[in-house]
XYZ file of C-alpha atoms in Angstrom:
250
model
C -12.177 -60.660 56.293
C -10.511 -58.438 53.399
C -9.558 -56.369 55.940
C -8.022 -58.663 58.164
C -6.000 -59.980 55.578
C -4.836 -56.657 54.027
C -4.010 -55.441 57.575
C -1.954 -58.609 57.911
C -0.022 -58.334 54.634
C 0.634 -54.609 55.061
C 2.400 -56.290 58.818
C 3.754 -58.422 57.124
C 5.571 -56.534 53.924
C 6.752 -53.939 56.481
C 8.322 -56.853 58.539
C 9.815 -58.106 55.821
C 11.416 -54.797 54.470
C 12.538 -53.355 57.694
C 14.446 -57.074 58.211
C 16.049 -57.441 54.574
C 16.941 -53.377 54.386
C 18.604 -54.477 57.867
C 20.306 -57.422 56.214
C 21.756 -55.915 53.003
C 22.621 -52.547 55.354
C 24.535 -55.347 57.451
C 25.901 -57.370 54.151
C 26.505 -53.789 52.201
C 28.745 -52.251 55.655
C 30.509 -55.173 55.876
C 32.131 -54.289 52.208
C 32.268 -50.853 53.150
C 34.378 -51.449 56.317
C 38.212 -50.524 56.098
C 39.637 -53.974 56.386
C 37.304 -55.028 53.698
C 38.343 -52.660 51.288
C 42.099 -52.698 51.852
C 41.902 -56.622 51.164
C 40.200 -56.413 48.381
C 42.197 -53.237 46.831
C 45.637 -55.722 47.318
C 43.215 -58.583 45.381
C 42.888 -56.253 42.613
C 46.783 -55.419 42.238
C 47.326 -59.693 42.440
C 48.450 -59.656 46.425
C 47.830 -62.976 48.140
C 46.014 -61.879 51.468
C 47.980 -63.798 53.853
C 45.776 -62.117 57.264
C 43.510 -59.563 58.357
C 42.988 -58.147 61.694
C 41.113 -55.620 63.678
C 42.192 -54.387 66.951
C 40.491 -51.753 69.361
C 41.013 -50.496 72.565
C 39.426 -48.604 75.486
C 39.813 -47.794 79.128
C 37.510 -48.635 81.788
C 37.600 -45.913 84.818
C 35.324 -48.134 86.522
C 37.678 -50.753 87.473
C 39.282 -49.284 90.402
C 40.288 -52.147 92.760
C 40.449 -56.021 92.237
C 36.703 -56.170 93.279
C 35.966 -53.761 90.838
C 38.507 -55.907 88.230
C 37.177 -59.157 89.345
C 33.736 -58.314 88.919
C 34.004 -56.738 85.292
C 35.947 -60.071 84.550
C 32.373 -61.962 85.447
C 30.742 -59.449 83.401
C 32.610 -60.213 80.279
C 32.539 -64.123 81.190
C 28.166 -63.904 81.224
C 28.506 -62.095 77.986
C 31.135 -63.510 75.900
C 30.476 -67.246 75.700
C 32.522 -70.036 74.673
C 35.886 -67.915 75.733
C 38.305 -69.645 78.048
C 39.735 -67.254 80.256
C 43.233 -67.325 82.159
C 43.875 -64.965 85.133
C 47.299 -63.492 85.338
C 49.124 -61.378 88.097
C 52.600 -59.302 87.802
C 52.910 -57.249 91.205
C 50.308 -53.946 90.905
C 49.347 -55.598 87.457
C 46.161 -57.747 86.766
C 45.610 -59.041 83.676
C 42.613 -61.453 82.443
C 42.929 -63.227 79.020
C 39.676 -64.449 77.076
C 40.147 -66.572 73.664
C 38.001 -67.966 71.396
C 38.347 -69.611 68.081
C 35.630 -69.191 66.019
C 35.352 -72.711 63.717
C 33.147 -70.888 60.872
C 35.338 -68.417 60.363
C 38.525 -69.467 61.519
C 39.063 -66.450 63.551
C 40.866 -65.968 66.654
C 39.241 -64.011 68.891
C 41.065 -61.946 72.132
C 39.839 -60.752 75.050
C 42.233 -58.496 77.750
C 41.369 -56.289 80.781
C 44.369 -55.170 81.855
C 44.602 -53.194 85.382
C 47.515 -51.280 87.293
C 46.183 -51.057 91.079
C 48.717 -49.721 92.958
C 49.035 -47.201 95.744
C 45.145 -46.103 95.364
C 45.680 -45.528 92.030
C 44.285 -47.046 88.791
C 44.517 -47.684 85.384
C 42.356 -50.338 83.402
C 41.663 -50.655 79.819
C 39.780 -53.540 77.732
C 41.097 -54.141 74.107
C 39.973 -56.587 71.951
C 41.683 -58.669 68.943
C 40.945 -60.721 66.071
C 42.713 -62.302 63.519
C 41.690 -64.194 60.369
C 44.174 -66.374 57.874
C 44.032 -66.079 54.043
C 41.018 -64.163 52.452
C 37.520 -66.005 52.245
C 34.627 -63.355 51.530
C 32.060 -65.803 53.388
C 34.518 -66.246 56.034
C 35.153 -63.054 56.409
C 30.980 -62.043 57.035
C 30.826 -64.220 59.242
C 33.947 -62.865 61.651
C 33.184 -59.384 61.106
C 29.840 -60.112 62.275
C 30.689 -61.850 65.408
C 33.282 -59.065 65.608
C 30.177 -56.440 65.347
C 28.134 -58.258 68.165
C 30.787 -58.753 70.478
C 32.569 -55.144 69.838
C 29.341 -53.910 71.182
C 28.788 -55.835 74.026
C 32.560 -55.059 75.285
C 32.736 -51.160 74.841
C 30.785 -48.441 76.016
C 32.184 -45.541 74.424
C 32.545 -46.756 70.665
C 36.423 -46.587 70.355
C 38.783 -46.483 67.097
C 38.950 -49.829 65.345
C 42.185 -50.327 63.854
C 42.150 -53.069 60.620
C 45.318 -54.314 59.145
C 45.657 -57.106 56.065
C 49.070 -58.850 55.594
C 49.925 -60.131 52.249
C 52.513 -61.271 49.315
C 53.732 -59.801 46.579
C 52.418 -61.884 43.234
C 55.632 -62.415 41.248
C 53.978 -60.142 38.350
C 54.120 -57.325 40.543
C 57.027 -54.855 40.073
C 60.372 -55.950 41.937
C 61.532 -52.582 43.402
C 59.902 -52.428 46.462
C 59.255 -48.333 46.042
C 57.357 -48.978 42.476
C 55.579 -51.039 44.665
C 54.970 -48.436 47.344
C 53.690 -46.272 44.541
C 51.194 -48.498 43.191
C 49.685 -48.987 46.014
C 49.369 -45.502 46.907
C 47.833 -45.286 43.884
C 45.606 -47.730 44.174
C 44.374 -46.284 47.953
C 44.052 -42.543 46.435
C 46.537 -41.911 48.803
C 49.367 -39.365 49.573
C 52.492 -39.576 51.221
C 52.827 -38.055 54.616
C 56.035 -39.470 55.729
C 58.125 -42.410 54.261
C 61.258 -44.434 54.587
C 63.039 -45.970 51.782
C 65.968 -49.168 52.372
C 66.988 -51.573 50.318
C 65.135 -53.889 51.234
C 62.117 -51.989 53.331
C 59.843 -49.655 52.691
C 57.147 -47.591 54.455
C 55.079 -45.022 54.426
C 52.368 -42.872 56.203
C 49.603 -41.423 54.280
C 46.802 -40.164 54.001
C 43.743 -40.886 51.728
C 39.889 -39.699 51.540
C 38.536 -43.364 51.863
C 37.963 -43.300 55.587
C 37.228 -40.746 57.771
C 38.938 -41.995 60.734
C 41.940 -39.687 60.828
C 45.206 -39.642 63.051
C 46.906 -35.518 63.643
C 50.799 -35.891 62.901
C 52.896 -32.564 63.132
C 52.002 -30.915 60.143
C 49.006 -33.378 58.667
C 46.519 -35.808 58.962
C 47.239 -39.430 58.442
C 45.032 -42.469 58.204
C 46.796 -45.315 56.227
C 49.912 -47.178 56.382
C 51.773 -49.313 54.333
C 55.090 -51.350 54.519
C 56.775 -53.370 52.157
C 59.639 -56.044 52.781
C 61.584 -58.025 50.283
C 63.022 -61.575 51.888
C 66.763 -62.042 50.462
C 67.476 -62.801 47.006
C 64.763 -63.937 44.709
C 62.552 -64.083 47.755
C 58.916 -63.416 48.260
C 58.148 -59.594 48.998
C 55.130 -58.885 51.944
C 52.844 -56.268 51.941
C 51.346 -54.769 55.522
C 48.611 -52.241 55.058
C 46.592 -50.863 58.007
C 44.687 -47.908 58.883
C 44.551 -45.183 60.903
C 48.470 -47.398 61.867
C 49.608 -50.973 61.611
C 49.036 -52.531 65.039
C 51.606 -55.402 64.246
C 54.654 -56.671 63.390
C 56.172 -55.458 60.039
């Protein structure tokens, strides 16, 4: 009887480790991840987080032909529930639009399989987008985990994830936008690869040890950018940071 139960508590304390080191790996990776740590280096210097995205891409040589395109399309509707998907058609191009919002974390969640069929030639990729508002660390677990699960179920071959946080200026923070610049530089262990200085714009390329994820530029590396835009007189000054590039509008 001793036996049994010793057998069954040894089962049952290696369960239990194996699942909660897989739960604090999960809780402690998403604080390691890029996205996480730029939005909460811009929290430390008083920046309102505004947004946060992460965008990744990949091509599919598989899709060859609009069986081949319509049939991935039923792939992605078995596996992605809860998206509503619109089909779309410009000439040789076929695109397929999946979105979801995700109520927990108020994330926005988009699916595209875009193909070019045209004279027996192909060329089909699969990219995937989401987008959160403001900055809410529970919020945020919860989206980057759904964003885990459904990363993986999308992409075969593990491609670049590119995270980018939006945010404002706290009136504290220094008015001229290139102090600015600096600071945050600073603040990423980051150095200046290229850079463009207005009056009322500023970015820069750079590159810092944080992440490995690197991008080759003529003479460097680069894996961090950062942009900085002051709105008229006495307005409010945004902040874009993204690495290895800013996917949007800045």
């Amino acid at each position: 009887m001793n036996k049994k139960i010793s057998v069954f508590l040894a089962i049952f304390f290696l369960g239990f480790f194996i699942y909660y080191g897989s739960y604090v790996s999960q809780a402690k990776g998403n604080n390691d991840v890029p996205v996480m740590q730029i939005a909460q280096t811009l929290l430390d210097k008083d920046v309102a987080v505004t947004s946060w995205s992460l965008y990744t891409k990949e091509e599919v040589p598989s899709v060859i032909s609009k069986e081949t395109f319509v049939k991935k399309i039923n792939e992605l509707k078995f596996s992605l529930k809860g998206f509503k998907w619109e089909l779309k058609r410009e000439r040789d191009v076929w695109k397929a639009v999946g979105l979801h919002y995700n109520k927990d974390s108020e994330m926005m969640e988009e699916v595209q399989l875009v193909s070019t069929l045209k004279n027996k030639t192909s060329d089909s990729y699969i990219l995937y987008h989401v987008a959160g508002k403001a900055w809410d660390k529970h919020q945020w677990n919860l989206g980057y985990d759904e964003f885990q699960k459904n990363y993986h179920k999308i992409f075969t071959f593990n491609p670049k994830i590119f995270s980018c946080v939006k945010g404002q200026f706290n009136d504290k923070m220094k008015s001229v936008l290139s102090l600015g610049k600096d600071e945050l530089l600073e603040a990423f262990k980051a150095k200046t690869v290229e850079s463009l200085v207005e009056e009322t714009f500023v970015s820069v390329s750079a590159y810092t040890g944080m992440w490995k994820e690197v991008l080759p530029t003529k003479n460097n590396k680069m894996n961090l950018q950062i942009a900085l835009r002051k709105t008229g007189l006495g307005g409010k000054t945004t902040v874009v940071v993204g690495t290895p590039i800013i996917t949007s509008e800045y």
